Amino acid sequence: MACLRARCNPAAITIIAVSKGRTLEQIKETIAAGISDIGENRVQEALGKYNRLQAQGCRLQVRWHMVGHLQTNKAKEAVKVFDLIHSVDSLHLACEIEKQAAKINKIQDILIQVNSSGEVSKFGLKPDETIGVIKEIAELKNLNIRGLMTIAPLVDNPEKARVYFRLLKELRDRINELRLTSYELRVLSMGMTDDFEVAIEEGSNMLRIGRAIFEG
Ligand SMILES: *Cc1c(COP(=O)(O)O)cnc(C)c1O
């Protein structure tokens, strides 16, 4: 329904099963059910699960997403596991990921996390500093900025999150207009269990879903 209202193509939306705190068995069940993108918010937990899946000879192709805050000292491990890091929120962190990615000859896909609601409890760049920081990150050769990510505030009614999703899309469109990068920023990672329908209506193409998948 949300997709009909937003006139989008459901095939163009990536659904990430956010599996923090879930067991390996639960993850394998979601993969068997057709999920091909797994999200974690801690490097150590992701690494453990990733290694155990490999050891069990799990040949299924899954992409790993880092959706939680990333500390600089974990960048080295993060580049080994994650296909996409959603939580780049400073030039300092970007430079460290660049350094570690270069060491293993990897072009690391990243998203820039924006604190669209301005809550002090949230990580992410302020909307009005995002363009300046992206200009600098765009110079880093081993990083590929795929788009933007935001976490909407916890609200009683998902309608209240709409304004923050809209802000993220407008910011992404503005960045593309300014041509800060030689490629287009396509990804909008926004929408969780409680607000994904509104996020889709506002142009999300990457949903991060935990409870609706694992407790549904
Ligand atoms: C846990 C988590 C999610 C999933 O949340 P649900 O409300 O369970 O869907 C999405 N994004 C991030 C960053 C998370 O930490």
CSV table of C-alpha atoms and ligand atoms in Angstrom, one decimal:
chain,number,residue,atom,x,y,z
A,1,MET,CA,0.0,0.0,0.0
A,2,ALA,CA,2.7,2.5,1.0
A,3,CYS,CA,4.4,1.6,-2.3
A,4,LEU,CA,1.3,2.3,-4.3
A,5,ARG,CA,0.9,5.7,-2.7
A,6,ALA,CA,4.5,6.5,-3.3
A,7,ARG,CA,4.4,5.1,-6.9
A,8,CYS,CA,7.6,3.1,-6.3
A,9,ASN,CA,8.7,-0.2,-7.4
A,10,PRO,CA,8.9,-2.7,-4.6
A,11,ALA,CA,11.8,-4.5,-6.2
A,12,ALA,CA,13.8,-1.4,-5.8
A,13,ILE,CA,13.6,-1.5,-2.0
A,14,THR,CA,16.2,-3.4,-0.1
A,15,ILE,CA,15.0,-4.9,3.2
A,16,ILE,CA,17.7,-5.4,5.8
A,17,ALA,CA,16.9,-7.9,8.6
A,18,VAL,CA,18.5,-6.2,11.6
A,19,SER,CA,19.6,-9.2,13.7
A,20,LYS,CA,21.3,-7.7,16.7
A,21,GLY,CA,20.6,-9.9,19.7
A,22,ARG,CA,19.1,-12.7,17.6
A,23,THR,CA,20.6,-16.2,17.3
A,24,LEU,CA,22.5,-17.7,14.4
A,25,GLU,CA,19.5,-20.1,13.9
A,26,GLN,CA,17.1,-17.2,13.6
A,27,ILE,CA,19.4,-15.5,11.1
A,28,LYS,CA,19.6,-18.7,9.0
A,29,GLU,CA,15.9,-19.0,9.0
A,30,THR,CA,15.5,-15.5,7.6
A,31,ILE,CA,18.1,-16.2,5.0
A,32,ALA,CA,16.2,-19.4,4.0
A,33,ALA,CA,13.1,-17.4,3.8
A,34,GLY,CA,14.7,-15.1,1.2
A,35,ILE,CA,16.4,-12.3,3.1
A,36,SER,CA,19.8,-11.4,1.5
A,37,ASP,CA,20.7,-8.4,3.7
A,38,ILE,CA,21.7,-8.7,7.3
A,39,GLY,CA,22.2,-5.7,9.7
A,40,GLU,CA,24.1,-5.6,12.9
A,41,ASN,CA,24.9,-2.7,15.2
A,42,ARG,CA,28.0,-4.1,16.9
A,43,VAL,CA,31.2,-5.1,15.0
A,44,GLN,CA,32.1,-7.8,17.5
A,45,GLU,CA,28.7,-9.5,17.3
A,46,ALA,CA,28.6,-9.3,13.6
A,47,LEU,CA,32.1,-10.7,13.2
A,48,GLY,CA,31.2,-13.7,15.5
A,49,LYS,CA,28.1,-14.5,13.5
A,50,TYR,CA,29.8,-14.0,10.2
A,51,ASN,CA,32.6,-16.3,11.1
A,52,ARG,CA,30.3,-19.0,12.4
A,53,LEU,CA,28.2,-18.9,9.3
A,54,GLN,CA,31.3,-19.3,7.2
A,55,ALA,CA,32.6,-22.1,9.4
A,56,GLN,CA,29.3,-23.9,8.9
A,57,GLY,CA,29.8,-23.8,5.2
A,58,CYS,CA,26.9,-21.4,4.7
A,59,ARG,CA,27.5,-20.6,1.1
A,60,LEU,CA,24.4,-18.4,0.8
A,61,GLN,CA,25.2,-14.9,-0.5
A,62,VAL,CA,24.3,-12.3,2.1
A,63,ARG,CA,25.3,-8.7,2.4
A,64,TRP,CA,26.3,-7.4,5.8
A,65,HIS,CA,25.3,-3.9,6.9
A,66,MET,CA,26.7,-2.0,9.9
A,67,VAL,CA,23.7,0.0,11.1
A,68,GLY,CA,25.0,1.0,14.6
A,69,HIS,CA,27.5,3.7,15.7
A,70,LEU,CA,31.0,2.8,14.7
A,71,GLN,CA,34.0,3.6,16.9
A,72,THR,CA,37.1,4.6,15.1
A,73,ASN,CA,39.1,1.8,16.7
A,74,LYS,CA,36.7,-0.8,15.2
A,75,ALA,CA,37.1,0.4,11.6
A,76,LYS,CA,39.8,-2.2,10.9
A,77,GLU,CA,37.4,-5.1,11.8
A,78,ALA,CA,34.4,-3.4,10.2
A,79,VAL,CA,35.9,-3.2,6.7
A,80,LYS,CA,36.6,-6.9,6.8
A,81,VAL,CA,32.9,-7.8,7.3
A,82,PHE,CA,30.6,-5.1,6.1
A,83,ASP,CA,29.5,-4.5,2.6
A,84,LEU,CA,27.8,-1.3,3.6
A,85,ILE,CA,28.5,0.9,6.6
A,86,HIS,CA,25.5,3.1,7.3
A,87,SER,CA,26.8,5.1,10.2
A,88,VAL,CA,29.6,7.4,8.9
A,89,ASP,CA,29.1,10.6,10.9
A,90,SER,CA,32.4,12.4,10.8
A,91,LEU,CA,35.4,13.1,8.5
A,92,HIS,CA,37.6,11.6,11.2
A,93,LEU,CA,35.8,8.2,11.1
A,94,ALA,CA,35.7,8.3,7.2
A,95,CYS,CA,39.5,8.8,7.1
A,96,GLU,CA,40.0,5.8,9.4
A,97,ILE,CA,37.7,3.6,7.3
A,98,GLU,CA,39.6,4.9,4.2
A,99,LYS,CA,42.9,3.9,5.7
A,100,GLN,CA,41.8,0.4,6.7
A,101,ALA,CA,40.0,-0.2,3.4
A,102,ALA,CA,43.1,0.8,1.5
A,103,LYS,CA,45.2,-1.7,3.4
A,104,ILE,CA,43.0,-4.6,2.2
A,105,ASN,CA,42.5,-3.1,-1.3
A,106,LYS,CA,38.8,-2.6,-0.8
A,107,ILE,CA,36.5,0.2,-2.0
A,108,GLN,CA,34.2,0.4,1.0
A,109,ASP,CA,30.6,1.4,0.4
A,110,ILE,CA,29.3,3.8,3.0
A,111,LEU,CA,26.3,5.9,3.9
A,112,ILE,CA,26.4,9.2,5.7
A,113,GLN,CA,24.3,9.2,8.9
A,114,VAL,CA,22.3,12.4,9.4
A,115,ASN,CA,20.7,13.4,12.7
A,116,SER,CA,17.6,14.7,11.0
A,117,SER,CA,15.7,15.4,14.2
A,118,GLY,CA,18.6,17.1,16.0
A,119,GLU,CA,18.0,15.1,19.2
A,120,VAL,CA,21.1,15.2,21.4
A,121,SER,CA,20.9,11.5,22.1
A,122,LYS,CA,21.4,10.6,18.4
A,123,PHE,CA,24.5,10.2,16.4
A,124,GLY,CA,24.8,11.7,12.9
A,125,LEU,CA,25.8,14.9,11.2
A,126,LYS,CA,23.6,18.0,11.5
A,127,PRO,CA,21.7,18.5,8.3
A,128,ASP,CA,23.5,21.9,7.7
A,129,GLU,CA,27.0,20.4,8.1
A,130,THR,CA,26.3,17.4,5.9
A,131,ILE,CA,27.2,19.0,2.6
A,132,GLY,CA,30.5,20.3,3.8
A,133,VAL,CA,31.6,17.0,5.2
A,134,ILE,CA,30.5,15.1,2.1
A,135,LYS,CA,32.6,17.4,0.0
A,136,GLU,CA,35.7,16.2,1.9
A,137,ILE,CA,34.7,12.6,2.2
A,138,ALA,CA,34.2,12.5,-1.6
A,139,GLU,CA,38.0,13.0,-2.0
A,140,LEU,CA,38.8,9.8,-0.3
A,141,LYS,CA,39.7,7.2,-2.9
A,142,ASN,CA,38.7,4.0,-1.1
A,143,LEU,CA,35.3,5.1,-0.1
A,144,ASN,CA,32.1,5.1,-2.2
A,145,ILE,CA,29.3,7.2,-0.7
A,146,ARG,CA,26.1,5.4,-1.7
A,147,GLY,CA,23.7,7.7,0.1
A,148,LEU,CA,22.3,8.9,3.4
A,149,MET,CA,20.9,7.2,6.5
A,150,THR,CA,18.8,8.5,9.3
A,151,ILE,CA,17.0,7.2,12.4
A,152,ALA,CA,13.7,8.9,13.1
A,153,PRO,CA,12.8,9.8,16.7
A,154,LEU,CA,10.7,7.4,18.7
A,155,VAL,CA,7.2,8.8,18.3
A,156,ASP,CA,3.7,7.5,19.2
A,157,ASN,CA,2.5,8.1,15.7
A,158,PRO,CA,4.6,7.3,12.7
A,159,GLU,CA,3.2,10.4,10.9
A,160,LYS,CA,5.4,12.5,13.1
A,161,ALA,CA,8.5,10.9,11.6
A,162,ARG,CA,7.5,11.9,8.1
A,163,VAL,CA,9.1,15.4,8.3
A,164,TYR,CA,12.5,13.8,9.1
A,165,PHE,CA,12.3,11.3,6.2
A,166,ARG,CA,11.4,14.2,3.9
A,167,LEU,CA,14.3,16.2,5.1
A,168,LEU,CA,16.7,13.3,4.3
A,169,LYS,CA,15.4,12.9,0.8
A,170,GLU,CA,15.6,16.6,0.1
A,171,LEU,CA,19.1,16.7,1.4
A,172,ARG,CA,20.1,13.8,-0.9
A,173,ASP,CA,18.5,15.4,-3.9
A,174,ARG,CA,20.3,18.7,-3.1
A,175,ILE,CA,23.7,16.9,-2.8
A,176,ASN,CA,23.1,15.3,-6.2
A,177,GLU,CA,22.2,18.6,-7.7
A,178,LEU,CA,25.4,20.1,-6.4
A,179,ARG,CA,27.4,17.2,-8.0
A,180,LEU,CA,29.7,16.9,-5.0
A,181,THR,CA,30.6,13.4,-6.2
A,182,SER,CA,31.3,12.0,-9.6
A,183,TYR,CA,28.5,9.5,-9.1
A,184,GLU,CA,24.9,9.8,-7.9
A,185,LEU,CA,23.9,9.2,-4.3
A,186,ARG,CA,21.0,6.8,-4.6
A,187,VAL,CA,20.4,5.2,-1.2
A,188,LEU,CA,18.1,6.5,1.4
A,189,SER,CA,18.3,4.1,4.4
A,190,MET,CA,15.3,5.1,6.5
A,191,GLY,CA,12.4,3.3,8.1
A,192,MET,CA,12.2,0.7,10.9
A,193,THR,CA,9.4,-1.6,12.2
A,194,ASP,CA,7.3,1.3,13.5
A,195,ASP,CA,7.7,3.7,10.7
A,196,PHE,CA,8.6,2.0,7.5
A,197,GLU,CA,5.4,2.7,5.6
A,198,VAL,CA,5.8,6.4,6.0
A,199,ALA,CA,9.5,6.1,5.1
A,200,ILE,CA,8.6,4.3,1.8
A,201,GLU,CA,6.1,7.0,1.0
A,202,GLU,CA,8.9,9.6,1.5
A,203,GLY,CA,11.2,7.7,-0.9
A,204,SER,CA,13.1,5.2,1.2
A,205,ASN,CA,14.8,2.5,-0.8
A,206,MET,CA,16.5,0.7,2.2
A,207,LEU,CA,14.5,-0.4,5.2
A,208,ARG,CA,16.2,-1.6,8.4
A,209,ILE,CA,13.7,-4.0,10.1
A,210,GLY,CA,14.2,-5.9,13.3
A,211,ARG,CA,11.1,-6.7,15.3
A,212,ALA,CA,8.7,-7.1,12.4
A,213,ILE,CA,10.9,-9.8,10.9
A,214,PHE,CA,12.1,-11.6,14.0
A,215,GLU,CA,9.0,-11.2,16.2
A,216,GLY,CA,6.5,-11.1,13.4
B,1,LIG,C1,17.6,-2.2,15.9
B,1,LIG,C2,17.8,-1.2,14.8
B,1,LIG,C3,16.8,-1.2,13.8
B,1,LIG,C4,15.6,-2.2,13.7
B,1,LIG,O1,14.7,-1.7,14.6
B,1,LIG,P1,13.2,-2.3,14.7
B,1,LIG,O2,12.4,-1.3,15.4
B,1,LIG,O3,13.3,-3.6,15.6
B,1,LIG,O4,12.7,-2.6,13.4
B,1,LIG,C5,17.0,-0.3,12.7
B,1,LIG,N1,18.1,0.5,12.7
B,1,LIG,C6,19.0,0.5,13.7
B,1,LIG,C7,20.1,1.5,13.6
B,1,LIG,C8,18.8,-0.3,14.8
B,1,LIG,O5,19.8,-0.3,15.7
